[in-house]
């Protein structure tokens, strides 16, 4: 934490306003899912469906992920490369003729891990019990992430997802992706395309934001009349190089923390 007093001030102001004014906006991959498990990197949404084209998708991740987290490149330099990454991955998936009815099995057979024993159920259940809207805003694949949270029985009615969704033909074969591409550095545009959602939540003017990348900081750009925002950032990788920029951007930075203990403690405090 760079400014503990400021965090305390935000928390007090949010608690005073009450949980009816709260909304939570969270990234998915590596924020609600684990980064590592038993020393092994956990899969992202794009990798959950590796059954179809494992080597190519992993190859793309190996090539472009180091660019995503490279601290020597500006966002402007990274942008075309991120679009290239997502475009190639989606083309690959379309060429594989992925079947809609195979997704549930692919997720079941994968190593998909939410922050499992580490409080993810408390997180989803507590928000649901208190009717606090949770927006999962992901540059992953909406169909896959929905399947993950459905299979782990936490896809409650207060959860809304903004993500890249698959478009299937009448025989259930993937033919394209719907709408505008969401990648790691255009979540601002994604937020502004979803003004309807934020309009519905216009009385929820206090925001708890969870992310793992600097691009996630834009997820709340569509929130109307925002009063307070508390930003919690998971710094999972390349810690030393990225620590300062995370401390400058997020109010609380969790370093290599695979649990949801801190977000859960904040939510408990705000709903006391
Ligand atoms: N072909 C791809 C493209 C992206 N990724 C990773 O997914 C993450 C995006 O999802 P969020 O829920 O975090 O928005 C991103 O961090 C990429 O590393 C991938 O694995 N394969």
Short mmCIF file of C-alpha atoms and ligand atoms in Angstrom, two decimals:
data_model
loop_
_atom_site.label_atom_id
_atom_site.label_comp_id
_atom_site.label_asym_id
_atom_site.label_seq_id
_atom_site.Cartn_x
_atom_site.Cartn_y
_atom_site.Cartn_z
CA UNK A 1 0.00 0.00 0.00
CA UNK A 2 1.44 3.33 -0.95
CA UNK A 3 -1.00 5.48 1.00
CA UNK A 4 -2.56 3.68 3.95
CA UNK A 5 -4.44 6.79 5.19
CA UNK A 6 -6.08 7.24 1.80
CA UNK A 7 -7.18 3.58 1.76
CA UNK A 8 -8.66 3.99 5.23
CA UNK A 9 -10.45 7.16 4.16
CA UNK A 10 -11.97 5.46 1.08
CA UNK A 11 -13.02 2.42 3.10
CA UNK A 12 -14.68 4.54 5.77
CA UNK A 13 -16.50 6.62 3.23
CA UNK A 14 -17.71 3.50 1.40
CA UNK A 15 -18.83 1.83 4.60
CA UNK A 16 -20.72 4.93 5.66
CA UNK A 17 -22.54 5.04 2.31
CA UNK A 18 -23.75 1.46 2.90
CA UNK A 19 -23.64 -1.74 0.86
CA UNK A 20 -26.66 -0.67 -1.23
CA UNK A 21 -24.36 1.84 -2.96
CA UNK A 22 -21.67 -0.75 -3.70
CA UNK A 23 -20.82 -2.56 -6.93
CA UNK A 24 -17.87 -4.84 -7.56
CA UNK A 25 -16.05 -4.94 -10.90
CA UNK A 26 -13.53 -7.71 -11.37
CA UNK A 27 -11.25 -9.08 -14.03
CA UNK A 28 -11.36 -12.89 -14.42
CA UNK A 29 -8.14 -14.59 -15.55
CA UNK A 30 -5.44 -14.42 -12.88
CA UNK A 31 -7.68 -12.29 -10.66
CA UNK A 32 -10.58 -14.61 -9.81
CA UNK A 33 -8.57 -17.57 -11.07
CA UNK A 34 -5.22 -18.60 -9.69
CA UNK A 35 -1.98 -17.67 -11.39
CA UNK A 36 -0.09 -20.73 -10.10
CA UNK A 37 -0.95 -24.01 -8.47
CA UNK A 38 1.67 -26.43 -7.13
CA UNK A 39 4.37 -24.46 -8.94
CA UNK A 40 2.58 -24.73 -12.29
CA UNK A 41 1.00 -21.84 -14.17
CA UNK A 42 -2.81 -22.14 -14.28
CA UNK A 43 -4.66 -21.87 -17.58
CA UNK A 44 -6.46 -18.77 -18.81
CA UNK A 45 -9.87 -18.96 -20.55
CA UNK A 46 -8.11 -19.27 -23.89
CA UNK A 47 -6.05 -22.17 -22.61
CA UNK A 48 -8.98 -24.03 -20.95
CA UNK A 49 -10.03 -25.15 -24.40
CA UNK A 50 -6.63 -26.52 -25.27
CA UNK A 51 -8.22 -29.86 -26.06
CA UNK A 52 -8.76 -28.53 -29.55
CA UNK A 53 -5.46 -26.88 -30.42
CA UNK A 54 -3.12 -27.04 -27.44
CA UNK A 55 0.22 -26.35 -28.98
CA UNK A 56 -0.74 -23.39 -31.11
CA UNK A 57 -2.59 -21.56 -28.33
CA UNK A 58 0.17 -22.23 -25.82
CA UNK A 59 2.67 -21.06 -28.45
CA UNK A 60 0.81 -17.77 -28.82
CA UNK A 61 0.74 -17.34 -25.04
CA UNK A 62 4.49 -18.01 -24.84
CA UNK A 63 5.14 -15.41 -27.54
CA UNK A 64 2.76 -12.61 -26.56
CA UNK A 65 2.38 -12.88 -22.76
CA UNK A 66 5.95 -11.59 -22.18
CA UNK A 67 4.96 -8.57 -24.31
CA UNK A 68 1.76 -8.05 -22.27
CA UNK A 69 3.78 -7.68 -19.06
CA UNK A 70 6.92 -6.04 -20.52
CA UNK A 71 7.65 -2.87 -18.55
CA UNK A 72 9.96 -1.42 -21.21
CA UNK A 73 7.16 -1.12 -23.81
CA UNK A 74 4.43 1.52 -23.75
CA UNK A 75 0.74 0.62 -24.05
CA UNK A 76 0.77 2.21 -27.54
CA UNK A 77 3.59 -0.12 -28.59
CA UNK A 78 1.81 -3.14 -27.12
CA UNK A 79 -1.64 -2.39 -28.57
CA UNK A 80 -1.18 -3.71 -32.15
CA UNK A 81 0.56 -6.79 -30.80
CA UNK A 82 -2.27 -7.52 -28.37
CA UNK A 83 -4.83 -7.21 -31.20
CA UNK A 84 -2.62 -9.54 -33.27
CA UNK A 85 -2.51 -12.08 -30.39
CA UNK A 86 -6.26 -12.15 -29.77
CA UNK A 87 -7.04 -12.17 -33.50
CA UNK A 88 -4.72 -15.12 -34.17
CA UNK A 89 -6.10 -17.05 -31.20
CA UNK A 90 -9.72 -16.48 -32.23
CA UNK A 91 -8.92 -17.48 -35.84
CA UNK A 92 -7.30 -20.63 -34.55
CA UNK A 93 -10.37 -21.48 -32.49
CA UNK A 94 -12.73 -20.82 -35.39
CA UNK A 95 -10.59 -23.01 -37.68
CA UNK A 96 -10.79 -25.80 -35.12
CA UNK A 97 -14.59 -25.83 -35.50
CA UNK A 98 -15.11 -25.87 -31.74
CA UNK A 99 -18.49 -27.32 -30.78
CA UNK A 100 -20.78 -25.53 -28.34
CA UNK A 101 -21.78 -28.80 -26.70
CA UNK A 102 -18.14 -29.68 -26.05
CA UNK A 103 -17.39 -26.62 -23.92
CA UNK A 104 -18.73 -27.96 -20.63
CA UNK A 105 -16.59 -31.10 -20.93
CA UNK A 106 -13.53 -29.08 -21.96
CA UNK A 107 -13.87 -26.97 -18.81
CA UNK A 108 -14.56 -30.04 -16.64
CA UNK A 109 -11.46 -31.79 -17.98
CA UNK A 110 -9.25 -28.70 -17.70
CA UNK A 111 -7.18 -27.48 -14.83
CA UNK A 112 -9.47 -24.50 -14.37
CA UNK A 113 -8.95 -23.25 -10.87
CA UNK A 114 -10.74 -20.33 -9.34
CA UNK A 115 -8.95 -19.16 -6.21
CA UNK A 116 -10.46 -22.40 -4.94
CA UNK A 117 -10.07 -23.22 -1.28
CA UNK A 118 -8.87 -19.65 -1.07
CA UNK A 119 -12.16 -17.91 -0.53
CA UNK A 120 -13.70 -17.71 -3.99
CA UNK A 121 -16.98 -19.26 -2.83
CA UNK A 122 -17.21 -16.81 0.09
CA UNK A 123 -16.55 -14.01 -2.37
CA UNK A 124 -19.36 -14.92 -4.78
CA UNK A 125 -21.81 -16.09 -2.10
CA UNK A 126 -21.33 -13.07 0.17
CA UNK A 127 -21.88 -10.63 -2.70
CA UNK A 128 -25.00 -12.56 -3.69
CA UNK A 129 -26.38 -12.65 -0.12
CA UNK A 130 -26.00 -8.89 0.12
CA UNK A 131 -27.39 -8.27 -3.41
CA UNK A 132 -24.18 -6.52 -4.45
CA UNK A 133 -23.79 -6.52 -8.25
CA UNK A 134 -20.65 -8.20 -9.53
CA UNK A 135 -19.46 -7.39 -13.02
CA UNK A 136 -16.84 -9.77 -14.38
CA UNK A 137 -15.07 -7.87 -17.14
CA UNK A 138 -12.77 -10.17 -19.04
CA UNK A 139 -10.68 -10.17 -22.18
CA UNK A 140 -10.92 -13.95 -21.99
CA UNK A 141 -13.81 -15.94 -23.48
CA UNK A 142 -17.25 -15.32 -21.98
CA UNK A 143 -18.66 -18.77 -22.81
CA UNK A 144 -15.74 -20.45 -21.04
CA UNK A 145 -15.67 -18.26 -17.97
CA UNK A 146 -19.44 -18.60 -17.56
CA UNK A 147 -18.99 -22.37 -17.73
CA UNK A 148 -16.26 -22.24 -15.06
CA UNK A 149 -18.37 -20.27 -12.61
CA UNK A 150 -21.46 -22.36 -13.43
CA UNK A 151 -19.60 -25.61 -12.73
CA UNK A 152 -18.31 -24.21 -9.45
CA UNK A 153 -21.89 -23.23 -8.55
CA UNK A 154 -21.26 -19.53 -8.07
CA UNK A 155 -22.98 -18.11 -11.15
CA UNK A 156 -25.56 -16.23 -9.08
CA UNK A 157 -28.12 -13.80 -10.53
CA UNK A 158 -26.12 -10.76 -9.30
CA UNK A 159 -23.26 -11.69 -11.68
CA UNK A 160 -23.01 -10.05 -15.09
CA UNK A 161 -20.25 -10.78 -17.59
CA UNK A 162 -18.71 -8.56 -20.25
CA UNK A 163 -16.30 -10.54 -22.40
CA UNK A 164 -15.62 -12.00 -25.85
CA UNK A 165 -18.48 -14.34 -26.73
CA UNK A 166 -18.42 -17.13 -29.28
CA UNK A 167 -20.86 -17.09 -32.18
CA UNK A 168 -22.05 -20.57 -33.18
CA UNK A 169 -23.82 -21.58 -36.39
CA UNK A 170 -27.13 -23.46 -36.38
CA UNK A 171 -25.35 -26.79 -35.93
CA UNK A 172 -23.48 -25.50 -32.88
CA UNK A 173 -20.07 -25.03 -34.53
CA UNK A 174 -18.01 -21.93 -33.77
CA UNK A 175 -18.10 -19.58 -36.75
CA UNK A 176 -16.81 -16.27 -35.30
CA UNK A 177 -16.64 -14.12 -32.19
CA UNK A 178 -19.45 -11.66 -31.49
CA UNK A 179 -19.12 -7.89 -31.29
CA UNK A 180 -16.04 -5.79 -30.69
CA UNK A 181 -12.89 -7.61 -29.61
CA UNK A 182 -11.98 -7.02 -25.96
CA UNK A 183 -8.28 -7.34 -25.25
CA UNK A 184 -6.20 -6.47 -22.26
CA UNK A 185 -5.71 -2.77 -23.13
CA UNK A 186 -9.10 -1.68 -24.50
CA UNK A 187 -11.35 -2.27 -21.50
CA UNK A 188 -12.15 1.46 -21.47
CA UNK A 189 -13.80 1.12 -24.91
CA UNK A 190 -15.53 -2.07 -23.73
CA UNK A 191 -16.90 -0.23 -20.68
CA UNK A 192 -18.18 2.64 -22.79
CA UNK A 193 -19.98 0.22 -25.11
CA UNK A 194 -21.92 -1.09 -22.10
CA UNK A 195 -23.42 2.12 -20.81
CA UNK A 196 -26.79 0.34 -20.32
CA UNK A 197 -25.32 -1.83 -17.57
CA UNK A 198 -23.79 1.12 -15.75
CA UNK A 199 -26.98 3.14 -16.20
CA UNK A 200 -28.93 0.37 -14.40
CA UNK A 201 -26.44 0.60 -11.54
CA UNK A 202 -26.43 4.38 -11.34
CA UNK A 203 -27.21 4.36 -7.60
CA UNK A 204 -24.25 2.07 -6.91
CA UNK A 205 -21.72 4.89 -6.87
CA UNK A 206 -19.07 3.11 -4.78
CA UNK A 207 -16.85 0.65 -6.56
CA UNK A 208 -14.54 -2.12 -5.49
CA UNK A 209 -12.32 -2.96 -8.47
CA UNK A 210 -10.15 -6.09 -8.70
CA UNK A 211 -7.60 -6.62 -11.46
CA UNK A 212 -4.24 -8.08 -12.30
CA UNK A 213 -3.13 -5.80 -15.11
CA UNK A 214 -2.84 -2.05 -15.54
CA UNK A 215 -5.40 -2.39 -18.36
CA UNK A 216 -7.96 -3.50 -15.75
CA UNK A 217 -7.92 -0.04 -14.17
CA UNK A 218 -10.21 1.14 -17.00
CA UNK A 219 -12.95 -1.38 -16.23
CA UNK A 220 -14.86 1.18 -14.14
CA UNK A 221 -14.74 3.92 -16.78
CA UNK A 222 -18.47 3.57 -17.50
CA UNK A 223 -19.57 3.97 -13.86
CA UNK A 224 -21.90 6.95 -13.43
CA UNK A 225 -21.43 9.60 -10.73
CA UNK A 226 -18.72 7.57 -9.02
CA UNK A 227 -18.15 8.64 -5.43
CA UNK A 228 -15.40 6.29 -4.30
CA UNK A 229 -13.35 3.57 -5.89
CA UNK A 230 -11.03 1.16 -4.10
CA UNK A 231 -8.67 -0.62 -6.48
CA UNK A 232 -7.06 -3.91 -5.48
CA UNK A 233 -4.38 -5.25 -7.81
CA UNK A 234 -2.97 -8.77 -7.93
CA UNK A 235 0.69 -8.65 -8.92
CA UNK A 236 1.39 -12.24 -9.87
CA UNK A 237 4.45 -12.12 -12.07
CA UNK A 238 7.61 -10.03 -12.75
CA UNK A 239 7.12 -8.54 -9.32
CA UNK A 240 10.24 -6.42 -8.96
CA UNK A 241 9.95 -4.78 -12.40
CA UNK A 242 6.26 -3.99 -12.01
CA UNK A 243 5.88 -3.27 -8.30
CA UNK A 244 6.27 0.50 -8.48
CA UNK A 245 3.79 1.00 -11.32
CA UNK A 246 1.24 -1.19 -9.50
CA UNK A 247 1.73 0.73 -6.25
CA UNK A 248 1.26 3.98 -8.19
CA UNK A 249 -1.97 2.74 -9.80
CA UNK A 250 -3.71 0.40 -7.34
CA UNK A 251 -4.67 1.36 -3.77
CA UNK A 252 -3.78 -2.10 -2.46
CA UNK A 253 -1.31 -4.39 -4.21
CA UNK A 254 -1.34 -8.12 -3.40
CA UNK A 255 1.95 -9.73 -4.29
CA UNK A 256 1.84 -13.38 -5.32
CA UNK A 257 -1.30 -13.80 -3.24
CA UNK A 258 -3.34 -16.72 -4.53
CA UNK A 259 -6.18 -16.10 -2.10
CA UNK A 260 -9.18 -13.77 -2.06
CA UNK A 261 -8.66 -13.06 1.64
CA UNK A 262 -8.10 -9.32 1.28
CA UNK A 263 -11.04 -8.64 -1.10
CA UNK A 264 -13.22 -10.80 1.18
CA UNK A 265 -12.13 -8.87 4.28
CA UNK A 266 -12.89 -5.58 2.50
CA UNK A 267 -16.33 -6.82 1.43
CA UNK A 268 -17.07 -8.05 4.98
CA UNK A 269 -16.09 -4.65 6.36
CA UNK A 270 -18.28 -2.86 3.83
CA UNK A 271 -21.29 -5.04 4.60
CA UNK A 272 -20.98 -5.01 8.40
N1 LIG B 1 -4.93 -15.91 -26.82
C1 LIG B 1 -4.87 -15.48 -25.57
C2 LIG B 1 -5.23 -14.18 -25.23
C3 LIG B 1 -5.14 -13.79 -23.90
N2 LIG B 1 -4.72 -14.66 -22.97
C4 LIG B 1 -4.63 -14.25 -21.55
O1 LIG B 1 -5.94 -14.01 -21.05
C5 LIG B 1 -5.98 -12.88 -20.19
C6 LIG B 1 -7.21 -12.05 -20.49
O2 LIG B 1 -8.26 -12.24 -19.67
P1 LIG B 1 -8.69 -11.28 -18.42
O3 LIG B 1 -9.82 -12.04 -17.78
O4 LIG B 1 -7.49 -11.16 -17.50
O5 LIG B 1 -9.13 -9.97 -18.96
C7 LIG B 1 -4.75 -12.05 -20.50
O6 LIG B 1 -4.13 -11.62 -19.30
C8 LIG B 1 -3.85 -12.97 -21.32
O7 LIG B 1 -2.65 -13.25 -20.63
C9 LIG B 1 -4.41 -15.95 -23.32
O8 LIG B 1 -4.04 -16.77 -22.44
N3 LIG B 1 -4.47 -16.35 -24.62
#
